[in-house]
Structure formats: C-alpha cells, structure tokens
Coordinates of C-alpha atoms and ligand atoms in Angstrom, one line a residue:
M724 CA 55.5 101.5 80.9
T725 CA 53.1 102.0 83.9
S726 CA 50.6 104.1 82.0
R727 CA 50.0 101.7 79.2
I728 CA 46.3 100.9 78.9
E729 CA 45.5 97.3 78.2
A730 CA 43.1 96.5 75.4
P731 CA 39.8 95.3 76.9
G732 CA 39.8 92.0 75.0
P733 CA 40.9 90.2 71.9
R734 CA 41.3 92.7 69.0
L735 CA 41.1 92.3 65.4
G736 CA 44.5 92.1 63.6
T737 CA 47.8 92.0 65.4
E738 CA 48.8 94.1 68.4
P739 CA 51.7 96.4 67.5
A740 CA 54.9 95.6 69.3
P741 CA 55.7 98.0 72.1
L742 CA 57.6 101.0 70.7
E743 CA 61.2 101.5 71.6
S744 CA 60.5 105.1 72.5
H745 CA 63.0 105.6 75.3
Q746 CA 65.0 107.9 73.0
L747 CA 62.1 110.3 72.6
F748 CA 62.7 113.6 74.3
N749 CA 59.8 114.2 76.7
A750 CA 59.1 114.6 80.4
R751 CA 60.1 111.0 81.2
H752 CA 63.4 111.3 79.4
A753 CA 64.4 114.8 80.4
E754 CA 66.6 113.3 83.1
A755 CA 68.3 111.1 80.4
Y756 CA 68.8 114.2 78.3
W757 CA 70.5 115.9 81.2
Q758 CA 72.7 112.9 82.0
Q759 CA 73.6 112.1 78.4
A760 CA 74.2 115.7 77.4
T761 CA 76.6 115.9 80.3
R762 CA 78.6 113.0 78.8
C763 CA 78.6 114.7 75.4
I764 CA 79.8 117.9 76.9
D765 CA 82.4 116.0 78.9
L766 CA 83.7 114.5 75.7
V767 CA 84.0 117.9 74.1
R768 CA 85.7 119.3 77.2
R769 CA 88.3 116.5 77.2
K770 CA 88.8 116.8 73.5
V771 CA 89.4 120.5 73.5
A772 CA 91.8 120.2 76.4
E773 CA 93.8 117.6 74.5
V774 CA 93.9 119.3 71.2
E775 CA 97.4 120.7 70.4
R776 CA 96.9 121.5 66.8
P777 CA 94.0 123.1 64.8
F778 CA 94.0 120.0 62.5
T779 CA 95.8 116.7 62.3
G780 CA 96.3 117.2 58.6
A781 CA 94.4 114.0 57.7
R782 CA 93.7 113.6 54.0
P783 CA 90.3 112.5 52.7
E784 CA 91.7 109.2 51.6
E785 CA 93.0 108.6 55.2
L786 CA 89.6 109.2 56.8
R787 CA 87.4 107.6 54.2
G788 CA 88.3 104.1 55.2
R789 CA 87.0 104.6 58.8
F790 CA 83.5 105.1 57.4
E791 CA 83.5 102.0 55.2
A792 CA 83.5 99.8 58.3
I793 CA 80.4 101.4 59.7
D794 CA 77.0 99.7 59.0
L795 CA 74.3 102.3 59.4
D796 CA 71.8 99.5 59.6
A797 CA 73.4 98.1 62.7
P798 CA 72.8 100.6 65.5
L799 CA 74.9 100.6 68.6
G800 CA 71.9 101.0 70.9
E801 CA 73.4 103.4 73.4
L802 CA 75.4 106.5 73.8
R803 CA 78.8 105.3 75.1
P804 CA 79.9 103.2 72.1
A805 CA 78.4 105.8 69.7
L806 CA 80.5 108.5 71.3
E807 CA 83.6 106.3 71.2
E808 CA 83.0 105.7 67.5
L809 CA 82.4 109.4 66.9
E810 CA 85.6 110.4 68.6
H811 CA 87.4 108.1 66.2
V812 CA 85.7 109.1 63.0
Y813 CA 85.2 112.8 63.6
L814 CA 86.6 114.4 66.7
D815 CA 90.1 113.0 66.5
D816 CA 90.6 114.7 63.2
A817 CA 88.2 117.6 63.3
V818 CA 89.2 121.1 62.4
Y819 CA 89.2 123.1 65.6
F820 CA 88.2 126.7 65.2
H821 CA 88.9 127.7 68.8
H822 CA 92.6 127.0 68.2
P823 CA 94.7 130.2 67.9
R824 CA 96.5 128.8 64.9
Y825 CA 93.4 128.2 62.9
V826 CA 93.5 131.4 60.7
A827 CA 91.9 130.2 57.5
H828 CA 88.3 130.9 56.8
L829 CA 85.6 133.1 58.1
N830 CA 84.2 130.4 60.4
C831 CA 84.7 131.7 63.9
P832 CA 85.4 130.5 67.4
V833 CA 82.1 130.7 69.2
V834 CA 80.9 132.4 72.5
L835 CA 79.5 130.2 75.2
P836 CA 76.0 131.9 75.4
G837 CA 75.6 130.9 71.7
V838 CA 76.7 127.3 72.3
L839 CA 74.4 127.0 75.4
A840 CA 71.5 128.2 73.4
E841 CA 71.9 125.1 71.2
A842 CA 71.3 122.9 74.2
I843 CA 68.0 124.6 74.7
L844 CA 66.7 125.2 71.2
A845 CA 67.4 121.6 70.0
P846 CA 65.2 119.7 72.5
I847 CA 62.4 122.3 72.6
N848 CA 62.5 122.3 68.8
S849 CA 60.5 125.5 68.0
S850 CA 60.1 126.0 64.3
L851 CA 60.3 129.7 63.4
D852 CA 57.9 129.5 60.5
T853 CA 54.6 130.1 62.2
W854 CA 53.5 131.6 65.4
D855 CA 51.7 128.4 66.3
Q856 CA 55.0 126.5 66.2
S857 CA 57.2 129.1 68.0
A858 CA 55.2 131.6 70.1
G859 CA 57.7 133.7 72.1
G860 CA 60.5 132.5 69.8
T861 CA 58.9 134.6 67.1
F862 CA 59.3 137.7 69.2
I863 CA 62.9 136.8 70.1
E864 CA 63.7 136.6 66.4
Q865 CA 61.7 139.8 65.6
S866 CA 63.4 141.7 68.4
L867 CA 66.8 140.8 67.1
I868 CA 65.8 141.8 63.6
D869 CA 64.6 145.2 64.9
W870 CA 67.7 145.6 67.0
T871 CA 70.0 144.9 64.0
A872 CA 67.9 147.2 61.7
E873 CA 68.2 150.0 64.3
R874 CA 71.9 149.6 64.6
I875 CA 72.1 149.8 60.8
G876 CA 69.8 152.8 60.8
L877 CA 67.3 151.4 58.3
G878 CA 64.4 153.4 59.7
E879 CA 60.9 152.7 61.1
D880 CA 59.6 150.5 58.3
A881 CA 62.5 148.1 58.3
D882 CA 62.0 144.4 58.7
G883 CA 63.7 141.1 58.0
V884 CA 64.2 137.5 58.9
F885 CA 66.8 135.1 60.1
T886 CA 68.4 133.0 57.3
S887 CA 70.8 130.0 57.0
G888 CA 73.6 132.3 56.0
G889 CA 74.9 135.1 53.8
T890 CA 74.3 133.0 50.7
Q891 CA 70.6 132.7 51.4
S892 CA 70.4 136.4 52.4
N893 CA 72.0 137.5 49.2
L894 CA 69.7 135.3 47.2
M895 CA 66.7 136.9 48.9
A896 CA 68.2 140.4 48.2
L897 CA 68.5 139.8 44.5
M898 CA 65.2 138.0 44.2
I899 CA 63.5 141.0 45.8
A900 CA 65.4 143.4 43.7
R901 CA 64.4 141.4 40.6
D902 CA 60.7 141.3 41.6
H903 CA 60.7 144.9 42.7
H904 CA 61.6 145.7 39.1
G905 CA 59.1 143.2 37.8
A906 CA 56.4 144.8 40.0
H907 CA 56.8 148.1 38.2
Q908 CA 55.7 146.6 35.0
D909 CA 52.2 146.2 33.8
R910 CA 51.9 142.6 34.8
P911 CA 49.4 141.6 37.5
G912 CA 51.0 139.6 40.2
G913 CA 54.5 140.4 38.9
N914 CA 57.2 137.8 38.5
K915 CA 55.6 135.7 41.3
Q916 CA 52.6 135.1 39.2
Q917 CA 53.8 135.5 35.6
G918 CA 57.4 134.3 35.7
L919 CA 60.3 136.3 34.3
P920 CA 59.5 139.3 32.2
A921 CA 60.2 139.3 28.5
D922 CA 63.1 141.7 29.0
H923 CA 64.8 139.5 31.6
Q924 CA 67.9 138.9 29.4
R925 CA 68.6 142.6 29.8
L926 CA 68.5 142.7 33.6
R927 CA 71.8 143.4 35.3
I928 CA 73.3 143.1 38.8
L929 CA 76.3 145.3 39.4
G930 CA 78.7 144.2 42.1
S931 CA 82.4 144.7 42.9
E932 CA 84.7 142.3 41.1
L933 CA 85.6 141.1 44.6
G934 CA 81.9 140.5 45.5
H935 CA 80.9 137.1 47.0
F936 CA 80.3 134.2 44.5
S937 CA 76.8 133.8 45.9
L938 CA 75.9 136.7 43.6
Q939 CA 76.6 134.6 40.6
K940 CA 74.9 131.6 42.1
S941 CA 71.8 133.7 42.9
A942 CA 71.7 135.2 39.4
A943 CA 71.7 131.6 38.0
I944 CA 69.0 130.5 40.4
L945 CA 66.9 133.5 39.6
G946 CA 66.8 132.7 35.9
L947 CA 69.1 135.6 35.0
G948 CA 72.3 133.6 34.6
Y949 CA 75.9 134.5 35.4
Q950 CA 75.8 136.8 32.5
A951 CA 73.6 139.2 34.4
V952 CA 76.3 140.0 37.0
M953 CA 78.4 142.9 35.8
P954 CA 81.7 143.2 37.7
V955 CA 82.7 146.7 38.8
A956 CA 86.4 147.4 39.0
T957 CA 88.0 148.0 42.4
D958 CA 90.6 150.7 43.4
A959 CA 94.1 150.1 44.8
D960 CA 92.5 149.4 48.2
Y961 CA 90.2 146.7 46.8
R962 CA 87.1 148.8 47.2
M963 CA 84.5 149.3 44.5
D964 CA 85.5 152.3 42.5
P965 CA 82.5 154.7 42.3
Q966 CA 83.8 156.1 39.0
A967 CA 83.8 152.6 37.6
L968 CA 80.3 152.0 38.9
K969 CA 79.2 155.3 37.3
A970 CA 80.7 154.1 34.0
R971 CA 79.0 150.7 34.3
L972 CA 75.6 152.4 34.8
E973 CA 76.1 154.6 31.8
E974 CA 77.2 151.5 29.8
C975 CA 73.9 149.9 30.8
I976 CA 72.0 152.8 29.6
A977 CA 73.9 153.0 26.3
L978 CA 73.4 149.2 25.7
D979 CA 69.7 149.3 26.7
L980 CA 70.4 147.0 29.7
I981 CA 68.4 147.3 32.9
P982 CA 70.4 147.5 36.1
I983 CA 68.2 146.2 38.9
A984 CA 70.6 146.1 41.8
V985 CA 74.0 147.3 42.9
V986 CA 75.6 145.1 45.5
A987 CA 78.1 146.8 47.7
T988 CA 80.3 144.7 49.9
A989 CA 81.0 145.7 53.5
G990 CA 84.0 143.4 54.1
T991 CA 85.1 141.5 51.1
T992 CA 85.9 137.9 51.9
D993 CA 89.5 138.1 50.9
F994 CA 90.6 141.6 51.8
G995 CA 87.9 142.8 54.3
S996 CA 87.7 145.9 52.1
I997 CA 84.6 148.0 52.6
D998 CA 83.1 149.6 49.5
P999 CA 82.5 153.4 49.7
L1000 CA 78.9 153.1 50.7
E1001 CA 78.0 156.8 50.8
E1002 CA 79.1 157.3 47.2
I1003 CA 77.6 154.1 45.9
A1004 CA 74.3 155.0 47.7
A1005 CA 74.2 158.4 46.0
L1006 CA 74.6 156.8 42.6
C1007 CA 71.9 154.3 43.3
R1008 CA 69.6 157.0 44.4
E1009 CA 70.3 159.0 41.3
H1010 CA 69.5 156.0 39.0
G1011 CA 66.7 154.6 41.2
I1012 CA 68.4 151.3 41.7
W1013 CA 68.1 148.9 44.5
L1014 CA 71.2 149.0 46.8
H1015 CA 72.0 145.8 48.6
V1016 CA 74.9 145.9 51.1
D1017 CA 76.5 142.5 51.7
A1018 CA 77.8 142.9 55.3
A1019 CA 78.2 139.2 55.9
Y1020 CA 81.7 139.8 57.1
G1021 CA 81.7 143.5 58.2
G1022 CA 78.4 143.3 60.0
G1023 CA 80.1 142.8 63.4
L1024 CA 81.3 146.4 63.2
L1025 CA 77.7 147.3 64.2
C1026 CA 78.8 146.3 67.7
S1027 CA 82.0 148.2 67.9
R1028 CA 81.9 151.7 69.3
R1029 CA 85.4 152.3 68.0
E1030 CA 85.0 151.0 64.5
R1031 CA 81.3 151.5 63.6
H1032 CA 82.1 154.5 61.5
R1033 CA 83.6 152.2 58.9
L1034 CA 80.1 151.2 57.9
A1035 CA 79.0 154.8 57.4
G1036 CA 76.5 154.9 54.6
I1037 CA 75.0 151.4 55.2
E1038 CA 71.9 153.1 56.5
H1039 CA 71.1 154.1 52.9
A1040 CA 70.7 150.4 51.8
D1041 CA 67.5 148.9 50.6
S1042 CA 68.6 145.6 51.9
V1043 CA 71.4 144.2 54.0
T1044 CA 73.0 140.8 54.7
V1045 CA 74.5 140.2 58.2
D1046 CA 76.2 137.0 59.2
Y1047 CA 76.1 136.6 63.0
H1048 CA 78.1 133.3 62.5
K1049 CA 81.1 135.3 61.4
T1050 CA 81.9 138.5 63.3
F1051 CA 79.3 138.1 66.1
F1052 CA 81.0 134.8 67.1
Q1053 CA 77.9 132.7 66.9
P1054 CA 77.7 129.0 66.1
V1055 CA 76.7 128.1 62.5
S1056 CA 74.0 128.9 61.4
C1057 CA 73.0 132.3 62.5
S1058 CA 72.4 135.0 59.9
A1059 CA 69.9 137.6 58.8
F1060 CA 68.4 139.4 55.9
L1061 CA 67.0 142.9 56.4
V1062 CA 65.1 145.4 54.2
R1063 CA 64.4 149.1 54.6
R1064 CA 60.7 148.7 53.7
G1065 CA 59.2 145.6 55.3
S1066 CA 56.5 145.5 52.6
D1067 CA 59.1 144.5 50.0
L1068 CA 59.3 141.1 51.7
R1069 CA 55.8 140.4 50.1
H1070 CA 57.8 139.0 47.2
V1071 CA 58.6 135.9 49.1
T1072 CA 55.1 135.5 50.7
H1073 CA 53.0 132.6 49.8
H1074 CA 49.8 131.8 51.8
A1075 CA 49.1 128.1 52.3
D1076 CA 45.8 127.2 53.8
Y1077 CA 47.2 124.6 56.1
L1078 CA 49.9 126.8 57.5
N1079 CA 49.7 130.5 57.1
P1080 CA 46.4 131.5 55.5
E1081 CA 46.1 135.1 54.5
C1082 CA 43.3 135.7 57.1
Q1083 CA 45.9 134.9 59.8
A1084 CA 48.2 137.6 58.4
L1085 CA 45.3 140.0 58.2
A1086 CA 44.5 139.3 61.8
G1087 CA 48.0 140.3 62.7
T1088 CA 49.5 136.9 63.5
P1089 CA 53.3 137.2 63.2
D1090 CA 54.2 134.3 61.0
Q1091 CA 57.9 134.5 60.0
V1092 CA 57.3 132.2 57.1
N1093 CA 55.6 135.1 55.3
K1094 CA 59.1 136.7 55.1
S1095 CA 61.3 133.6 54.5
L1096 CA 62.4 131.3 51.7
Q1097 CA 62.5 128.5 54.3
T1098 CA 59.4 126.9 55.9
T1099 CA 60.6 124.8 58.8
K1100 CA 63.3 127.1 60.3
R1101 CA 65.8 126.7 63.1
F1102 CA 65.5 128.9 66.2
D1103 CA 69.0 130.3 65.5
A1104 CA 67.9 133.7 66.9
L1105 CA 68.1 132.2 70.4
K1106 CA 71.9 132.1 70.2
L1107 CA 72.3 135.8 69.5
W1108 CA 69.6 136.5 72.1
M1109 CA 71.5 134.7 74.8
T1110 CA 74.7 136.4 73.8
L1111 CA 73.2 139.9 73.9
R1112 CA 71.4 139.2 77.2
I1113 CA 74.6 137.7 78.9
M1114 CA 77.5 139.5 77.2
G1115 CA 76.0 142.5 75.4
A1116 CA 77.0 144.0 72.1
D1117 CA 80.0 146.0 73.4
A1118 CA 81.7 142.8 74.4
L1119 CA 81.3 141.4 70.9
G1120 CA 82.5 144.7 69.4
E1121 CA 85.6 144.5 71.6
M1122 CA 86.4 141.0 70.4
L1123 CA 86.2 142.2 66.8
E1124 CA 88.4 145.2 67.7
R1125 CA 90.9 142.8 69.2
V1126 CA 91.2 140.8 65.9
M1127 CA 91.4 144.0 63.9
D1128 CA 94.3 145.2 66.1
L1129 CA 96.0 141.9 65.7
A1130 CA 95.7 142.1 61.9
G1131 CA 97.2 145.6 62.0
E1132 CA 100.1 144.4 64.2
A1133 CA 100.7 141.4 62.0
H1134 CA 100.7 143.6 58.9
A1135 CA 103.4 145.8 60.5
R1136 CA 105.5 142.8 61.3
L1137 CA 105.1 141.1 58.0
S1138 CA 105.6 144.2 56.0
A1139 CA 109.0 144.7 57.7
R1140 CA 110.2 141.4 56.2
P1141 CA 112.0 141.4 52.9
D1142 CA 110.8 137.9 52.1
I1143 CA 107.0 138.5 52.6
E1144 CA 105.0 140.5 50.2
V1145 CA 101.9 141.9 51.9
L1146 CA 99.2 143.3 49.7
L1147 CA 97.2 145.7 51.8
E1148 CA 96.9 147.2 55.3
P1149 CA 93.9 145.3 56.6
P1150 CA 90.6 147.2 56.8
L1151 CA 89.1 144.4 58.9
S1152 CA 90.9 141.2 60.0
T1153 CA 92.4 139.4 57.0
L1154 CA 95.9 139.6 55.7
V1155 CA 96.8 138.6 52.2
F1156 CA 100.5 137.9 51.4
R1157 CA 102.9 135.6 49.8
Y1158 CA 106.3 134.2 50.5
R1159 CA 108.9 135.4 48.1
P1160 CA 112.5 134.5 49.0
E1161 CA 114.7 137.5 48.5
D1162 CA 117.8 135.6 47.5
I1163 CA 116.3 133.3 44.8
D1164 CA 114.9 134.6 41.6
L1165 CA 111.6 132.9 40.9
D1166 CA 109.2 133.5 38.1
D1167 CA 105.5 133.9 38.7
A1168 CA 104.6 130.3 38.0
S1169 CA 107.3 129.1 40.5
L1170 CA 106.1 131.5 43.1
D1171 CA 102.6 130.2 42.7
A1172 CA 103.8 126.6 43.1
L1173 CA 105.9 127.6 46.1
N1174 CA 103.1 129.3 47.9
A1175 CA 100.6 126.5 47.1
H1176 CA 103.1 124.0 48.5
V1177 CA 103.6 126.0 51.7
R1178 CA 99.9 126.0 52.5
T1179 CA 99.5 122.3 52.0
A1180 CA 102.6 121.5 54.0
L1181 CA 101.4 123.6 57.0
S1182 CA 98.1 121.9 57.0
R1183 CA 99.6 118.5 56.5
H1184 CA 101.9 118.9 59.5
G1185 CA 99.0 120.3 61.5
E1186 CA 101.0 123.4 62.5
A1187 CA 98.4 125.8 61.3
V1188 CA 95.5 126.1 59.0
I1189 CA 95.7 129.1 56.7
A1190 CA 93.8 130.1 53.6
A1191 CA 94.8 130.8 50.0
T1192 CA 93.4 132.9 47.2
R1193 CA 94.3 134.3 43.9
V1194 CA 95.0 138.0 43.2
Q1195 CA 95.3 139.0 39.6
G1196 CA 95.8 135.4 38.7
R1197 CA 98.7 134.8 41.2
R1198 CA 98.6 132.6 44.3
Y1199 CA 98.6 134.3 47.7
L1200 CA 98.2 133.1 51.3
K1201 CA 95.7 134.5 53.6
F1202 CA 95.2 134.8 57.4
T1203 CA 91.6 135.3 58.4
L1204 CA 91.7 136.5 62.0
L1205 CA 88.6 135.9 64.1
N1206 CA 90.1 134.6 67.3
P1207 CA 90.6 137.3 69.9
E1208 CA 93.0 134.9 71.7
T1209 CA 95.4 134.5 68.7
R1210 CA 98.6 136.5 69.5
V1211 CA 100.9 138.1 67.0
D1212 CA 103.5 135.6 68.2
D1213 CA 101.2 132.8 66.9
L1214 CA 101.3 134.5 63.5
T1215 CA 105.0 135.1 63.4
A1216 CA 105.5 131.5 64.4
I1217 CA 103.3 130.4 61.4
V1218 CA 105.4 132.7 59.2
E1219 CA 108.6 131.0 60.4
R1220 CA 107.0 127.6 59.4
I1221 CA 106.0 129.1 56.0
V1222 CA 109.6 130.1 55.4
A1223 CA 110.9 126.8 56.6
H1224 CA 108.6 124.8 54.2
G1225 CA 109.3 127.3 51.5
R1226 CA 113.1 127.0 51.8
A1227 CA 112.8 123.2 51.8
W1228 CA 110.7 123.4 48.6
C1229 CA 113.2 125.7 47.0
D1230 CA 116.1 123.3 47.9
G1231 CA 114.1 120.3 46.5
A1232 CA 112.8 122.1 43.5
A1233 CA 116.2 123.3 42.6
T1234 CA 117.1 119.9 41.4
S1235 CA 113.7 119.1 39.9
P1236 CA 113.1 119.3 36.1
A1237 CA 110.1 121.6 36.7
H1238 CA 112.3 124.2 38.4
A1239 CA 115.1 123.8 35.8
A1240 CA 112.5 124.6 33.1
A1241 CA 111.2 127.6 35.0
S1242 CA 114.6 129.1 35.7
Ligands
LIG1304 C1 80.8 134.5 53.9 C2 80.2 135.5 53.0 C3 79.0 135.2 52.3 C4 78.3 133.9 52.4 O1 77.8 133.7 53.6 P1 77.5 132.2 54.2 O2 77.0 132.5 55.5 O3 78.8 131.5 54.1 O4 76.4 131.6 53.3 C5 78.5 136.2 51.5 N1 79.2 137.4 51.3 C6 80.4 137.6 51.9 C7 81.0 138.9 51.7 C8 80.9 136.7 52.8 O5 82.1 136.9 53.4

C-alpha cells in the first residue's frame, strides 16, 4: 500500500483496520484479473475436453450432501481451492449444452464471441439503465434494437430494449397492451396512475393453446388473472387456427368481453410451429387489437436468408419478443422486446429525480431505463454485438439452418420406424415422438409410463438428455435441436438407447402387478 496517506497525528476514535481490498477490480489488480481469469478458463478448457456425457445423471439427493459440508462463513481466501471445490460441487456434474447428445431444452450451445463478451462486460460493469452509467454501451444496445427491428420490418418509429428473457419480454408486451387499452379510457394518467380500470375483469388475452406459460404468469402479475387468457385452438400442424381466433373474437363481442391482445407464437416451445402471422394480423387490424408476436424461439430465422420467409407477417406486429439466448446462440441472458411505435414504451416510464429526471429525457439523454422494467441492467447487448461484428448474421442463420436440416433428417429416419410414433414434420428444430413397441399391445397409461421411464433412464445413465411433454394428455419425448454439431447418427444412437431401455421396462413390467392390471 505505497500510496496510503498517514494521518498527521493522533486521531479521535479508532483507526479502521487496513481494508482487504486486493480482490477489488481496478488498475492495480487488472494483472490479477488476467492471470486468474486464465486459470478459470483453463479449468473450463480441461473440463470440456474431459466431458464424455452431457450429464452424469446425478440426482438432487446425491448432490445436496456436497453442499452441507461447505461453510459460507469460512472463506477459502484464494482462487485455487475455490476452483477445486467448484469443480467438485458444480462442474463434475454440470449439464453440458455443448455436448451433441444434449437435445432437451431451448438452452443452446454458445458462440465464442458471446462468451468472450462476458469477460469484458463483467469487469467493466456498465449498467444499461442510464447514459451516465453506460455511455457507449447505450448505443451498442440501441444499435442492436434498431438492427433487430429493421430485420423484422417494424418501421421507422420502432424501438425496444434488452430484457432478461422471453418471459420478461412477454410481460412487457401484455402490460403495454393492457395500458394501451387503459389509455383510451377517460382516465388521466391511465392505469399507471389510476390502477386497473373498473372493467378489468372483462379484459382478455387471446393466444394459441400452445402459447408459452409466461402468458398466464403475466396475466396474473398484471392483475387480470389466468382467467383472462383465452386459449385459441390449433390446427393439425399445431398452428393457431385463424378461424378459431375469429370465433373467439366474436365470442368476446357476444359476451361483452374486451380482447386487448392477441399473442401469436413464432416457434412454439414444443413443436416449433409458427402461427399464420398474416392472417392473424389481418384479424387484429380488423378488430383494432394489439398483436404481439412471441418469437422467442423462431426469432433466429431473422438471420437466415433461406428460412426468413417463415416469419412472413411478423412485420405487422405491434410488439415482438426475440430471445437471442436461444436461436442466436448467445449465453444466458440475452433477449429483447420490441415495439412498432416507440412512444408505446411510455407505459413503463417512471422518472426518478436521482436517476432519470424528466428534464434529462427532454434534453435527449438516451436513458434505457425509461423503456425497461429493470433498473440496474446487464450489458447483455455486448454479446450479440461481438457476435455480429466477428461472425455476422449469416453465420448465425446458417447454424440455425443446420439444426433445422438435422431435425428434418431425423424426422425422416424416425418416421420410417414402426416402433416410433412421430407427431409432426418439424417446422423448426424440435421433434416430438414416443416409443411404441409394435409387438406389444400397451394401453395409453402404460405407454405413458414407458416413455416417462425411458427419459429418466437415459438421463440417469448420462447417455443423453432429452425432453418430455404432454400432447392431448399423453406423454411424449422431445428432441430440441440447437447444436449444429449434433449429427443424425447421434440421434439414431439415442433412439437405440430409448428402445433398449423401453424393452427392458416392458420385460420388467410384464411381471409387475401394475402391468398385469393394465393388460
Ligand atoms: C423460451 C420461451 C419463452 C420464455 O423465454 P425465457 O427467455 O425462457 O424467459 C417464451 N416464449 C416462447 C415461445 C419460448 O420458447
């Protein structure tokens, strides 16, 4: 501590003990950051090289014990033992999304520029709420919002903000749709000032029955309740049926209900199905209803020259959700919410004297907090920025095309098998199917139990991580493909293991009372 200034003489009270500040990131410790970051990266490098399976299959009760021995009030003092401990409690049994046989959820393998951005944004620690905490970071975020809005075709007045994910983006969409409706009533300050309108029980949100559950959650948070979400039936391809939407809208009119938003999904979580956006937009225009397009999953199509046409009609949306941490291959979190008319974001604006006074907005200071539910906000935009500056959008689009091709190929292979029932030719990159042995007659309940068992067994053995879902009440298995390095052989190998675990279950179950009762 060479620069420490000695007190000139005896002082009143006690001198504070010298601060253990050698862990503070600053100019003196930038060298330590570099050295220690190298060790962290080295651990990751070694671990990823070692990993043979996407997951060890550890159960919660097997991992819980490791944490009981750790006293958080007894720090280890330095990096090396902390990394050793972390390897034991976390990395040894982490779920590895880079592994070609991780094919479960929409969490993706990540591109290097996005990962490297984390090494920059964490130490600099910009907070993207106000200009005076982010400076150029604000323009990086804004440029990416403008870039995304332009790819969607939202027009000159579009605006938006980065969010923590599709869930927050959908909440913003429904909040703005609700307050947009509230603003048309004779109530100064609208919902923001007055709270919910007297007719709030009659407000309705119409979304495909396969829409994301964050719609229900948002409705509850917004004081409308789950009851406000009206499911709209889907067609044989799991897309919202415009005729059903039309009928729902007429039903609203007949029942004196007030539809405030239609949510179209561009890429349903289970099927990847893309609702017919043109037709839905036409109905929304006709009825003067807010159209939100949830493109959390399908948003990556914006980067694909070959597949962009699948999003045709998205340009009519009043608002859009895009998750860069899904089909743009960015590390969690990285997501955005966009609106056609930037002025609609005023519904989330609140001016605080200490942070973002109104005079600052009037003077043209670009404070992102004026458009956001969050205050302190990560500089997630830097990840997409680095990705576009290094790789470009075409490269991302090609990665998505690769996984779409893979899904198509896997669909062809699986459909050819008599013992696999595939539900749908994949519109994006998921494949929903179930194992149904052709030589054993199993009722629905037994098929459910069989498929549930198969999924658990795969994960337990660490052979693959796959997802599951229910379709019309029945259990199905799901591949969500986001890894452009997964090969169709990986998938057929997983199917072989599914069959092996399934046959073993059938053999065992044949003697069990449950099966005797079922057959
Ligand atoms: C994943 C997903 C969401 C939720 O996004 P998060 O980033 O997980 O919050 C919303 N809608 C759809 C269609 C999704 O697939």
